[in-house]
PDB file of C-alpha atoms in Angstrom:
ATOM      1  CA  MET A1479     107.860  96.844 119.035  1.00  0.00           C
ATOM      2  CA  PHE A1480     105.265  94.654 117.465  1.00  0.00           C
ATOM      3  CA  ILE A1481     105.497  92.059 114.693  1.00  0.00           C
ATOM      4  CA  SER A1482     104.539  92.962 111.141  1.00  0.00           C
ATOM      5  CA  THR A1483     105.116  91.029 108.025  1.00  0.00           C
ATOM      6  CA  MET A1484     107.518  88.382 109.602  1.00  0.00           C
ATOM      7  CA  PHE A1485     104.703  85.510 109.525  1.00  0.00           C
ATOM      8  CA  THR A1486     103.480  83.726 106.243  1.00  0.00           C
ATOM      9  CA  LYS A1487      99.924  82.050 105.841  1.00  0.00           C
ATOM     10  CA  GLU A1488     101.558  78.582 106.550  1.00  0.00           C
ATOM     11  CA  ASP A1489     102.593  80.088 110.103  1.00  0.00           C
ATOM     12  CA  TYR A1490      99.162  81.246 110.699  1.00  0.00           C
ATOM     13  CA  ALA A1491      97.714  77.926 109.535  1.00  0.00           C
ATOM     14  CA  MET A1492      98.672  76.840 113.036  1.00  0.00           C
ATOM     15  CA  ARG A1493      95.973  78.492 114.708  1.00  0.00           C
ATOM     16  CA  PRO A1494      93.341  75.878 116.011  1.00  0.00           C
ATOM     17  CA  GLN A1495      90.185  76.393 113.549  1.00  0.00           C
ATOM     18  CA  PRO A1496      86.749  74.941 114.017  1.00  0.00           C
ATOM     19  CA  GLU A1497      85.216  72.190 112.045  1.00  0.00           C
ATOM     20  CA  THR A1498      82.255  74.482 111.037  1.00  0.00           C
ATOM     21  CA  SER A1499      81.264  77.933 111.767  1.00  0.00           C
ATOM     22  CA  PRO A1500      78.981  78.413 114.462  1.00  0.00           C
ATOM     23  CA  ARG A1501      76.988  80.907 112.572  1.00  0.00           C
ATOM     24  CA  ASN A1502      76.050  78.735 109.896  1.00  0.00           C
ATOM     25  CA  SER A1503      76.577  74.964 111.540  1.00  0.00           C
ATOM     26  CA  ASP A1504      72.348  75.161 111.853  1.00  0.00           C
ATOM     27  CA  ARG A1505      70.768  75.506 108.430  1.00  0.00           C
ATOM     28  CA  ALA A1506      67.314  75.639 109.904  1.00  0.00           C
ATOM     29  CA  VAL A1507      68.112  78.443 112.097  1.00  0.00           C
ATOM     30  CA  THR A1508      69.470  80.682 109.608  1.00  0.00           C
ATOM     31  CA  ALA A1509      66.820  79.836 106.883  1.00  0.00           C
ATOM     32  CA  MET A1510      64.648  81.311 109.861  1.00  0.00           C
ATOM     33  CA  LEU A1511      66.818  84.642 110.104  1.00  0.00           C
ATOM     34  CA  GLY A1512      64.657  87.605 111.022  1.00  0.00           C
ATOM     35  CA  GLU A1513      61.281  85.359 111.010  1.00  0.00           C
ATOM     36  CA  THR A1514      61.018  84.183 114.505  1.00  0.00           C
ATOM     37  CA  ARG A1515      59.128  86.002 117.226  1.00  0.00           C
ATOM     38  CA  ARG A1516      62.212  86.415 119.560  1.00  0.00           C
ATOM     39  CA  ASP A1517      64.311  87.746 116.272  1.00  0.00           C
ATOM     40  CA  LYS A1518      61.387  90.216 115.761  1.00  0.00           C
ATOM     41  CA  GLU A1519      61.231  91.326 119.437  1.00  0.00           C
ATOM     42  CA  ILE A1520      65.162  91.929 119.416  1.00  0.00           C
ATOM     43  CA  MET A1521      64.919  93.871 116.066  1.00  0.00           C
ATOM     44  CA  ASN A1522      62.235  96.183 117.510  1.00  0.00           C
ATOM     45  CA  VAL A1523      64.239  96.688 120.615  1.00  0.00           C
ATOM     46  CA  VAL A1524      67.052  98.053 118.377  1.00  0.00           C
ATOM     47  CA  LEU A1525      65.283  99.996 116.237  1.00  0.00           C
ATOM     48  CA  GLU A1526      63.400 101.970 119.827  1.00  0.00           C
ATOM     49  CA  LYS A1527      67.248 102.113 120.806  1.00  0.00           C
ATOM     50  CA  GLN A1528      67.780 103.700 117.759  1.00  0.00           C
ATOM     51  CA  ALA A1529      65.045 106.242 117.474  1.00  0.00           C
ATOM     52  CA  ARG A1530      65.906 107.171 121.071  1.00  0.00           C
ATOM     53  CA  ILE A1531      69.611 107.962 120.062  1.00  0.00           C
ATOM     54  CA  GLN A1532      68.530 109.831 116.926  1.00  0.00           C
ATOM     55  CA  PHE A1533      66.013 111.965 119.001  1.00  0.00           C
ATOM     56  CA  SER A1534      69.043 112.880 121.395  1.00  0.00           C
ATOM     57  CA  TYR A1535      71.081 114.007 118.544  1.00  0.00           C
ATOM     58  CA  ILE A1536      68.503 116.602 117.431  1.00  0.00           C
ATOM     59  CA  ALA A1537      67.785 117.746 120.699  1.00  0.00           C
ATOM     60  CA  ARG A1538      71.263 118.382 121.458  1.00  0.00           C
ATOM     61  CA  SER A1539      71.506 119.620 117.661  1.00  0.00           C
ATOM     62  CA  ALA A1540      74.274 117.489 117.266  1.00  0.00           C
ATOM     63  CA  VAL A1541      75.635 114.944 114.656  1.00  0.00           C
ATOM     64  CA  HIS A1542      77.937 112.204 114.378  1.00  0.00           C
ATOM     65  CA  ASN A1543      81.367 112.606 112.895  1.00  0.00           C
ATOM     66  CA  PRO A1544      81.349 113.240 109.207  1.00  0.00           C
ATOM     67  CA  TYR A1545      81.349 109.995 107.030  1.00  0.00           C
ATOM     68  CA  ASP A1546      83.672 111.473 104.508  1.00  0.00           C
ATOM     69  CA  GLU A1547      86.201 111.906 107.299  1.00  0.00           C
ATOM     70  CA  GLU A1548      85.909 108.130 107.746  1.00  0.00           C
ATOM     71  CA  VAL A1549      86.346 107.398 104.139  1.00  0.00           C
ATOM     72  CA  ARG A1550      89.509 109.575 104.036  1.00  0.00           C
ATOM     73  CA  GLN A1551      91.111 107.606 107.072  1.00  0.00           C
ATOM     74  CA  TYR A1552      90.406 104.222 105.896  1.00  0.00           C
ATOM     75  CA  THR A1553      91.346 105.087 102.573  1.00  0.00           C
ATOM     76  CA  SER A1554      94.824 106.194 103.666  1.00  0.00           C
ATOM     77  CA  ILE A1555      95.144 102.842 105.724  1.00  0.00           C
ATOM     78  CA  GLU A1556      94.140 100.963 102.178  1.00  0.00           C
ATOM     79  CA  ASN A1557      96.788 102.970 100.154  1.00  0.00           C
ATOM     80  CA  GLY A1558      99.503 102.660 103.051  1.00  0.00           C
ATOM     81  CA  ASP A1559      99.869 106.454 103.036  1.00  0.00           C
ATOM     82  CA  LYS A1560     100.706 107.429 106.542  1.00  0.00           C
ATOM     83  CA  ASP A1561     100.966 111.332 105.820  1.00  0.00           C
ATOM     84  CA  SER A1562      97.266 111.220 104.591  1.00  0.00           C
ATOM     85  CA  TYR A1563      96.118 109.078 107.448  1.00  0.00           C
ATOM     86  CA  LEU A1564      97.827 111.439 109.836  1.00  0.00           C
ATOM     87  CA  ARG A1565      96.059 114.435 108.237  1.00  0.00           C
ATOM     88  CA  SER A1566      92.765 112.968 108.356  1.00  0.00           C
ATOM     89  CA  ILE A1567      92.920 111.912 111.796  1.00  0.00           C
ATOM     90  CA  ARG A1568      93.687 115.614 112.657  1.00  0.00           C
ATOM     91  CA  GLU A1569      90.905 117.206 110.855  1.00  0.00           C
ATOM     92  CA  ALA A1570      88.576 119.153 112.821  1.00  0.00           C
ATOM     93  CA  TYR A1571      85.099 118.381 112.344  1.00  0.00           C
ATOM     94  CA  THR A1572      81.873 119.652 114.134  1.00  0.00           C
ATOM     95  CA  GLY A1573      80.361 116.268 115.085  1.00  0.00           C
ATOM     96  CA  GLU A1574      80.945 113.838 117.547  1.00  0.00           C
ATOM     97  CA  LEU A1575      81.666 110.150 117.843  1.00  0.00           C
ATOM     98  CA  GLY A1576      78.891 107.749 118.845  1.00  0.00           C
ATOM     99  CA  THR A1577      78.189 106.456 122.209  1.00  0.00           C
ATOM    100  CA  LEU A1578      78.458 102.395 122.464  1.00  0.00           C
ATOM    101  CA  SER A1579      78.412 102.067 126.034  1.00  0.00           C
ATOM    102  CA  ASP A1580      77.383 104.102 129.115  1.00  0.00           C
ATOM    103  CA  ASP A1581      80.867 103.106 130.858  1.00  0.00           C
ATOM    104  CA  PRO A1582      83.446 105.386 129.662  1.00  0.00           C
ATOM    105  CA  ILE A1583      86.016 102.517 129.507  1.00  0.00           C
ATOM    106  CA  ARG A1584      83.777 100.067 127.950  1.00  0.00           C
ATOM    107  CA  ASN A1585      82.699 102.791 125.541  1.00  0.00           C
ATOM    108  CA  GLU A1586      86.501 103.285 124.458  1.00  0.00           C
ATOM    109  CA  ARG A1587      87.026  99.706 123.985  1.00  0.00           C
ATOM    110  CA  ASN A1588      84.176  99.438 121.635  1.00  0.00           C
ATOM    111  CA  MET A1589      85.165 102.180 119.616  1.00  0.00           C
ATOM    112  CA  ALA A1590      88.578 100.610 119.503  1.00  0.00           C
ATOM    113  CA  ILE A1591      86.805  97.252 118.262  1.00  0.00           C
ATOM    114  CA  VAL A1592      85.113  99.140 115.576  1.00  0.00           C
ATOM    115  CA  ASN A1593      88.169 101.024 114.172  1.00  0.00           C
ATOM    116  CA  ILE A1594      90.287  97.776 114.366  1.00  0.00           C
ATOM    117  CA  THR A1595      87.645  95.733 112.262  1.00  0.00           C
ATOM    118  CA  LEU A1596      87.709  98.542 109.886  1.00  0.00           C
ATOM    119  CA  ALA A1597      91.315  98.911 109.325  1.00  0.00           C
ATOM    120  CA  CYS A1598      91.404  95.267 109.243  1.00  0.00           C
ATOM    121  CA  ARG A1599      88.910  95.095 106.300  1.00  0.00           C
ATOM    122  CA  ALA A1600      90.925  98.085 104.591  1.00  0.00           C
ATOM    123  CA  ALA A1601      94.168  96.065 105.113  1.00  0.00           C
ATOM    124  CA  MET A1602      92.546  93.193 103.183  1.00  0.00           C
ATOM    125  CA  ARG A1603      91.238  95.388 100.317  1.00  0.00           C
ATOM    126  CA  ALA A1604      94.753  96.037 100.030  1.00  0.00           C
ATOM    127  CA  GLY A1605      95.786  92.469  99.551  1.00  0.00           C
ATOM    128  CA  ILE A1606      97.257  91.669 102.721  1.00  0.00           C
ATOM    129  CA  ASN A1607      96.665  87.935 103.475  1.00  0.00           C
ATOM    130  CA  PRO A1608      93.393  87.734 105.365  1.00  0.00           C
ATOM    131  CA  GLU A1609      95.231  85.113 108.008  1.00  0.00           C
ATOM    132  CA  VAL A1610      97.808  88.028 108.767  1.00  0.00           C
ATOM    133  CA  ALA A1611      94.971  90.775 109.049  1.00  0.00           C
ATOM    134  CA  TYR A1612      92.802  88.658 111.317  1.00  0.00           C
ATOM    135  CA  SER A1613      95.503  87.367 113.559  1.00  0.00           C
ATOM    136  CA  LEU A1614      96.546  91.213 114.242  1.00  0.00           C
ATOM    137  CA  SER A1615      92.916  92.239 114.537  1.00  0.00           C
ATOM    138  CA  ASP A1616      92.638  89.536 116.913  1.00  0.00           C
ATOM    139  CA  ALA A1617      95.789  90.505 118.878  1.00  0.00           C
ATOM    140  CA  GLU A1618      94.863  94.234 119.073  1.00  0.00           C
ATOM    141  CA  ILE A1619      91.310  93.591 120.492  1.00  0.00           C
ATOM    142  CA  GLN A1620      92.249  91.343 122.961  1.00  0.00           C
ATOM    143  CA  TYR A1621      94.850  93.970 124.224  1.00  0.00           C
ATOM    144  CA  CYS A1622      91.788  96.118 124.349  1.00  0.00           C
ATOM    145  CA  GLU A1623      90.377  94.468 127.607  1.00  0.00           C
ATOM    146  CA  VAL A1624      94.116  94.935 129.177  1.00  0.00           C
ATOM    147  CA  LEU A1625      93.842  98.554 128.867  1.00  0.00           C
ATOM    148  CA  THR A1626      91.922 100.705 131.638  1.00  0.00           C
ATOM    149  CA  ASP A1627      92.548 104.512 130.907  1.00  0.00           C
ATOM    150  CA  VAL A1628      90.296 106.125 128.797  1.00  0.00           C
ATOM    151  CA  ARG A1629      93.057 108.516 127.017  1.00  0.00           C
ATOM    152  CA  GLU A1630      95.256 105.608 126.618  1.00  0.00           C
ATOM    153  CA  LEU A1631      92.594 103.571 124.728  1.00  0.00           C
ATOM    154  CA  ASN A1632      91.822 106.624 122.490  1.00  0.00           C
ATOM    155  CA  ARG A1633      95.501 106.626 121.485  1.00  0.00           C
ATOM    156  CA  TYR A1634      95.701 102.811 121.010  1.00  0.00           C
ATOM    157  CA  ARG A1635      92.984 102.718 118.595  1.00  0.00           C
ATOM    158  CA  SER A1636      95.251 105.225 116.312  1.00  0.00           C
ATOM    159  CA  LEU A1637      97.950 102.594 117.261  1.00  0.00           C
ATOM    160  CA  CYS A1638      96.021  99.580 116.186  1.00  0.00           C
ATOM    161  CA  GLU A1639      95.192 101.464 112.485  1.00  0.00           C
ATOM    162  CA  LEU A1640      98.977 102.553 112.144  1.00  0.00           C
ATOM    163  CA  LEU A1641      99.947  99.081 112.665  1.00  0.00           C
ATOM    164  CA  PHE A1642      97.455  97.829 109.627  1.00  0.00           C
ATOM    165  CA  LEU A1643      98.603 101.145 107.811  1.00  0.00           C
ATOM    166  CA  ASN A1644     102.218  99.829 108.082  1.00  0.00           C
ATOM    167  CA  LEU A1645     101.260  96.432 106.710  1.00  0.00           C
ATOM    168  CA  VAL A1646      99.732  97.728 103.616  1.00  0.00           C
ATOM    169  CA  HIS A1647     103.081 100.245 103.280  1.00  0.00           C
ATOM    170  CA  GLU A1648     105.531  97.577 103.378  1.00  0.00           C
ATOM    171  CA  LYS A1649     103.617  95.415 100.911  1.00  0.00           C
ATOM    172  CA  LYS A1650     103.708  98.151  98.477  1.00  0.00           C
ATOM    173  CA  GLU A1651     107.147  98.848  99.023  1.00  0.00           C
ATOM    174  CA  ARG A1652     108.135  95.134  98.538  1.00  0.00           C
ATOM    175  CA  GLU A1653     105.790  95.162  95.291  1.00  0.00           C
ATOM    176  CA  ARG A1654     107.331  98.290  93.915  1.00  0.00           C
ATOM    177  CA  MET A1655     111.000  96.858  94.582  1.00  0.00           C
ATOM    178  CA  LYS A1656     109.899  93.607  92.897  1.00  0.00           C
ATOM    179  CA  ASN A1657     108.432  95.312  89.866  1.00  0.00           C
ATOM    180  CA  ALA A1658     111.599  97.487  89.524  1.00  0.00           C
ATOM    181  CA  PRO A1659     114.158  96.374  86.933  1.00  0.00           C
ATOM    182  CA  VAL A1660     117.528  95.547  88.560  1.00  0.00           C
ATOM    183  CA  PRO A1661     120.131  96.143  85.836  1.00  0.00           C
ATOM    184  CA  ARG A1662     122.733  94.026  85.649  1.00  0.00           C
ATOM    185  CA  LYS A1663     125.432  97.037  86.387  1.00  0.00           C
ATOM    186  CA  GLY A1664     123.118  99.034  88.203  1.00  0.00           C
ATOM    187  CA  SER A1665     124.460 101.937  90.483  1.00  0.00           C
ATOM    188  CA  PRO A1666     125.818 101.229  93.694  1.00  0.00           C
ATOM    189  CA  GLU A1667     123.264 102.767  95.817  1.00  0.00           C
ATOM    190  CA  LEU A1668     120.604 100.642  94.010  1.00  0.00           C
ATOM    191  CA  THR A1669     122.461  97.414  94.274  1.00  0.00           C
ATOM    192  CA  VAL A1670     122.677  97.887  97.930  1.00  0.00           C
ATOM    193  CA  GLU A1671     119.378  98.908  98.620  1.00  0.00           C
ATOM    194  CA  SER A1672     118.017  95.598  96.357  1.00  0.00           C
ATOM    195  CA  CYS A1673     120.354  93.369  98.589  1.00  0.00           C
ATOM    196  CA  LYS A1674     118.367  94.833 101.636  1.00  0.00           C
ATOM    197  CA  GLU A1675     115.147  93.979  99.877  1.00  0.00           C
ATOM    198  CA  TYR A1676     116.356  90.555  99.326  1.00  0.00           C
ATOM    199  CA  ILE A1677     117.544  90.241 102.825  1.00  0.00           C
ATOM    200  CA  ALA A1678     114.010  91.410 104.334  1.00  0.00           C
ATOM    201  CA  CYS A1679     112.279  88.819 102.129  1.00  0.00           C
ATOM    202  CA  HIS A1680     114.297  86.354 103.022  1.00  0.00           C
ATOM    203  CA  LEU A1681     115.112  86.933 106.991  1.00  0.00           C
ATOM    204  CA  HIS A1682     113.400  83.517 107.748  1.00  0.00           C
ATOM    205  CA  GLU A1683     115.714  81.366 105.520  1.00  0.00           C
ATOM    206  CA  LYS A1684     119.448  80.944 105.965  1.00  0.00           C
ATOM    207  CA  ILE A1685     120.952  83.847 103.835  1.00  0.00           C
ATOM    208  CA  LEU A1686     124.094  83.250 101.787  1.00  0.00           C
ATOM    209  CA  ILE A1687     125.901  86.235 100.231  1.00  0.00           C
ATOM    210  CA  ARG A1688     126.534  84.304  97.101  1.00  0.00           C
ATOM    211  CA  ASP A1689     122.887  83.781  96.767  1.00  0.00           C
ATOM    212  CA  ILE A1690     121.973  87.512  97.171  1.00  0.00           C
ATOM    213  CA  ALA A1691     124.743  88.261  94.531  1.00  0.00           C
ATOM    214  CA  LYS A1692     123.470  85.669  91.991  1.00  0.00           C
ATOM    215  CA  GLU A1693     120.000  87.248  92.288  1.00  0.00           C
ATOM    216  CA  LEU A1694     121.244  90.832  91.934  1.00  0.00           C
ATOM    217  CA  PHE A1695     123.567  89.666  89.011  1.00  0.00           C
ATOM    218  CA  VAL A1696     126.721  90.894  90.811  1.00  0.00           C
ATOM    219  CA  ASN A1697     129.991  89.469  91.899  1.00  0.00           C
ATOM    220  CA  ALA A1698     129.716  88.308  95.505  1.00  0.00           C
ATOM    221  CA  ASP A1699     133.005  89.980  96.253  1.00  0.00           C
ATOM    222  CA  TYR A1700     131.927  93.174  94.728  1.00  0.00           C
ATOM    223  CA  LEU A1701     128.479  93.286  96.480  1.00  0.00           C
ATOM    224  CA  SER A1702     130.365  92.635 100.024  1.00  0.00           C
ATOM    225  CA  ASP A1703     132.574  95.464  99.336  1.00  0.00           C
ATOM    226  CA  ILE A1704     129.951  98.408  98.264  1.00  0.00           C
ATOM    227  CA  PHE A1705     127.610  97.136 101.069  1.00  0.00           C
ATOM    228  CA  HIS A1706     130.220  97.925 103.547  1.00  0.00           C
ATOM    229  CA  LYS A1707     131.000 101.288 101.973  1.00  0.00           C
ATOM    230  CA  LYS A1708     127.696 102.413 101.467  1.00  0.00           C
ATOM    231  CA  THR A1709     126.383 101.544 105.148  1.00  0.00           C
ATOM    232  CA  GLY A1710     129.415 101.084 107.237  1.00  0.00           C
ATOM    233  CA  THR A1711     128.587  97.286 108.248  1.00  0.00           C
ATOM    234  CA  THR A1712     129.073  93.733 106.660  1.00  0.00           C
ATOM    235  CA  ILE A1713     126.512  92.019 104.960  1.00  0.00           C
ATOM    236  CA  THR A1714     126.289  89.301 107.595  1.00  0.00           C
ATOM    237  CA  GLN A1715     126.236  91.787 110.547  1.00  0.00           C
ATOM    238  CA  TYR A1716     123.293  93.626 108.848  1.00  0.00           C
ATOM    239  CA  ILE A1717     121.306  90.053 108.603  1.00  0.00           C
ATOM    240  CA  ARG A1718     122.077  89.339 111.841  1.00  0.00           C
ATOM    241  CA  GLN A1719     121.046  92.619 113.594  1.00  0.00           C
ATOM    242  CA  HIS A1720     117.469  92.313 111.597  1.00  0.00           C
ATOM    243  CA  LYS A1721     117.469  88.610 112.431  1.00  0.00           C
ATOM    244  CA  VAL A1722     117.512  89.461 116.241  1.00  0.00           C
ATOM    245  CA  GLN A1723     115.184  92.398 116.032  1.00  0.00           C
ATOM    246  CA  LEU A1724     112.389  90.214 114.816  1.00  0.00           C
ATOM    247  CA  ILE A1725     113.834  87.423 117.258  1.00  0.00           C
ATOM    248  CA  SER A1726     113.213  90.034 120.101  1.00  0.00           C
ATOM    249  CA  ASN A1727     109.821  90.820 118.934  1.00  0.00           C
ATOM    250  CA  MET A1728     108.853  87.026 118.982  1.00  0.00           C
ATOM    251  CA  LEU A1729     110.653  86.310 122.297  1.00  0.00           C
ATOM    252  CA  THR A1730     108.696  89.521 123.496  1.00  0.00           C
ATOM    253  CA  TYR A1731     104.973  88.539 122.040  1.00  0.00           C
ATOM    254  CA  SER A1732     104.711  85.231 121.526  1.00  0.00           C
ATOM    255  CA  ASP A1733     105.035  81.629 122.927  1.00  0.00           C
ATOM    256  CA  TYR A1734     106.771  80.015 120.580  1.00  0.00           C
ATOM    257  CA  SER A1735     109.685  77.507 121.793  1.00  0.00           C
ATOM    258  CA  TYR A1736     113.545  78.697 121.307  1.00  0.00           C
ATOM    259  CA  LEU A1737     113.764  75.483 118.918  1.00  0.00           C
ATOM    260  CA  GLU A1738     110.630  76.693 116.930  1.00  0.00           C
ATOM    261  CA  ILE A1739     112.140  80.205 116.441  1.00  0.00           C
ATOM    262  CA  ALA A1740     115.769  79.123 115.512  1.00  0.00           C
ATOM    263  CA  THR A1741     113.937  76.584 112.854  1.00  0.00           C
ATOM    264  CA  TYR A1742     111.859  79.204 111.836  1.00  0.00           C
ATOM    265  CA  PHE A1743     114.991  81.610 111.128  1.00  0.00           C
ATOM    266  CA  GLY A1744     117.146  79.175 109.339  1.00  0.00           C
ATOM    267  CA  TYR A1745     119.466  78.123 112.328  1.00  0.00           C
ATOM    268  CA  SER A1746     121.095  75.234 112.326  1.00  0.00           C
ATOM    269  CA  SER A1747     119.968  74.621 116.272  1.00  0.00           C
ATOM    270  CA  GLN A1748     118.852  76.471 119.407  1.00  0.00           C
ATOM    271  CA  SER A1749     122.054  76.881 120.549  1.00  0.00           C
ATOM    272  CA  HIS A1750     123.345  78.108 117.527  1.00  0.00           C
ATOM    273  CA  LEU A1751     120.586  80.846 117.645  1.00  0.00           C
ATOM    274  CA  GLY A1752     121.414  81.323 121.508  1.00  0.00           C
ATOM    275  CA  SER A1753     125.023  81.952 120.694  1.00  0.00           C
ATOM    276  CA  VAL A1754     124.017  84.596 117.857  1.00  0.00           C
ATOM    277  CA  PHE A1755     121.643  86.181 119.924  1.00  0.00           C
ATOM    278  CA  ARG A1756     123.910  86.550 122.983  1.00  0.00           C
ATOM    279  CA  LYS A1757     126.481  88.027 121.207  1.00  0.00           C
ATOM    280  CA  GLU A1758     124.077  90.655 119.461  1.00  0.00           C
ATOM    281  CA  THR A1759     122.287  91.633 122.744  1.00  0.00           C
ATOM    282  CA  GLY A1760     124.734  90.687 125.726  1.00  0.00           C
ATOM    283  CA  MET A1761     121.446  88.296 126.870  1.00  0.00           C
ATOM    284  CA  THR A1762     120.417  84.766 126.572  1.00  0.00           C
ATOM    285  CA  LEU A1763     117.311  83.998 124.855  1.00  0.00           C
ATOM    286  CA  GLN A1764     116.001  82.928 128.392  1.00  0.00           C
ATOM    287  CA  GLN A1765     116.943  86.424 130.208  1.00  0.00           C
ATOM    288  CA  TYR A1766     115.554  88.399 127.411  1.00  0.00           C
ATOM    289  CA  ARG A1767     112.084  86.466 127.461  1.00  0.00           C
ATOM    290  CA  ALA A1768     112.219  86.598 131.343  1.00  0.00           C
ATOM    291  CA  LYS A1769     112.661  90.739 131.090  1.00  0.00           C
ATOM    292  CA  TYR A1770     110.348  91.587 128.173  1.00  0.00           C
ATOM    293  CA  HIS A1771     107.815  88.997 127.801  1.00  0.00           C
ATOM    294  CA  VAL A1772     104.323  90.640 127.777  1.00  0.00           C
ATOM    295  CA  ARG A1773     102.446  88.391 130.061  1.00  0.00           C
ATOM    296  CA  GLU A1774      99.291  90.602 130.200  1.00  0.00           C
ATOM    297  CA  PHE A1775      98.850  90.523 126.727  1.00  0.00           C
ATOM    298  CA  ARG A1776      97.388  87.301 126.715  1.00  0.00           C
ATOM    299  CA  LYS A1777      94.840  88.393 129.410  1.00  0.00           C
TER     300      LYS A1777
END
């Protein structure tokens, strides 16, 4: 499992930021970009290499994969459309992917980095918070260096794109639900779905049934009753299960302390969180992290 939309811009503000970007810190250097002798030598080498690559494709009567296929693929991510995305990556075409390195593993890693970068940009065009998108991109690219199998890396590229697509899809679903009118006396099904949507948007807070009922313009007892009838579980159980699922992600894929996690999800103390977590999973926070923490993810 991966963490998706559970963090906010403020959460990612904890990432250390350089005081100035190294790309533009020296104005004198950037002002002469492309004009120095060394710059021109490098550009000439690259252009010569491009000519050799292009000639090799002509000699083999080969072409790169079609651009319109790439456009369909990343438009699907931008739209949060999984069905369209899966169709695009299953398309058969006569072209071939470029070679970014003579080493097969390095080539697949480089291809993954390209795909991740394009998917990240597509997600941001769809309105995903840049800090969320960049952080996911950083994590995905770092994990490329852990994988050592060509076929696994090939599949990993699509998994990375799918994570960005899911971010967009979830954002669009939240917007759709937010913009949908919630009638004071809506159907039980609509009320239950609206309740779930409210919970999903407030998992990092202490959620009270009376607050949900007030938001949905219904009686708290009525809400609890229809939720249990339609889902087979209580609202409190539903909230606990979904919080524990996200907490499990944080224990697996982050180094946040138990107290930080407890505070983020609105628990009164670390011990309170530990009690809830153990009741739901049968494991303590320490036991779960020791068993599932992805240590190699940070290599």
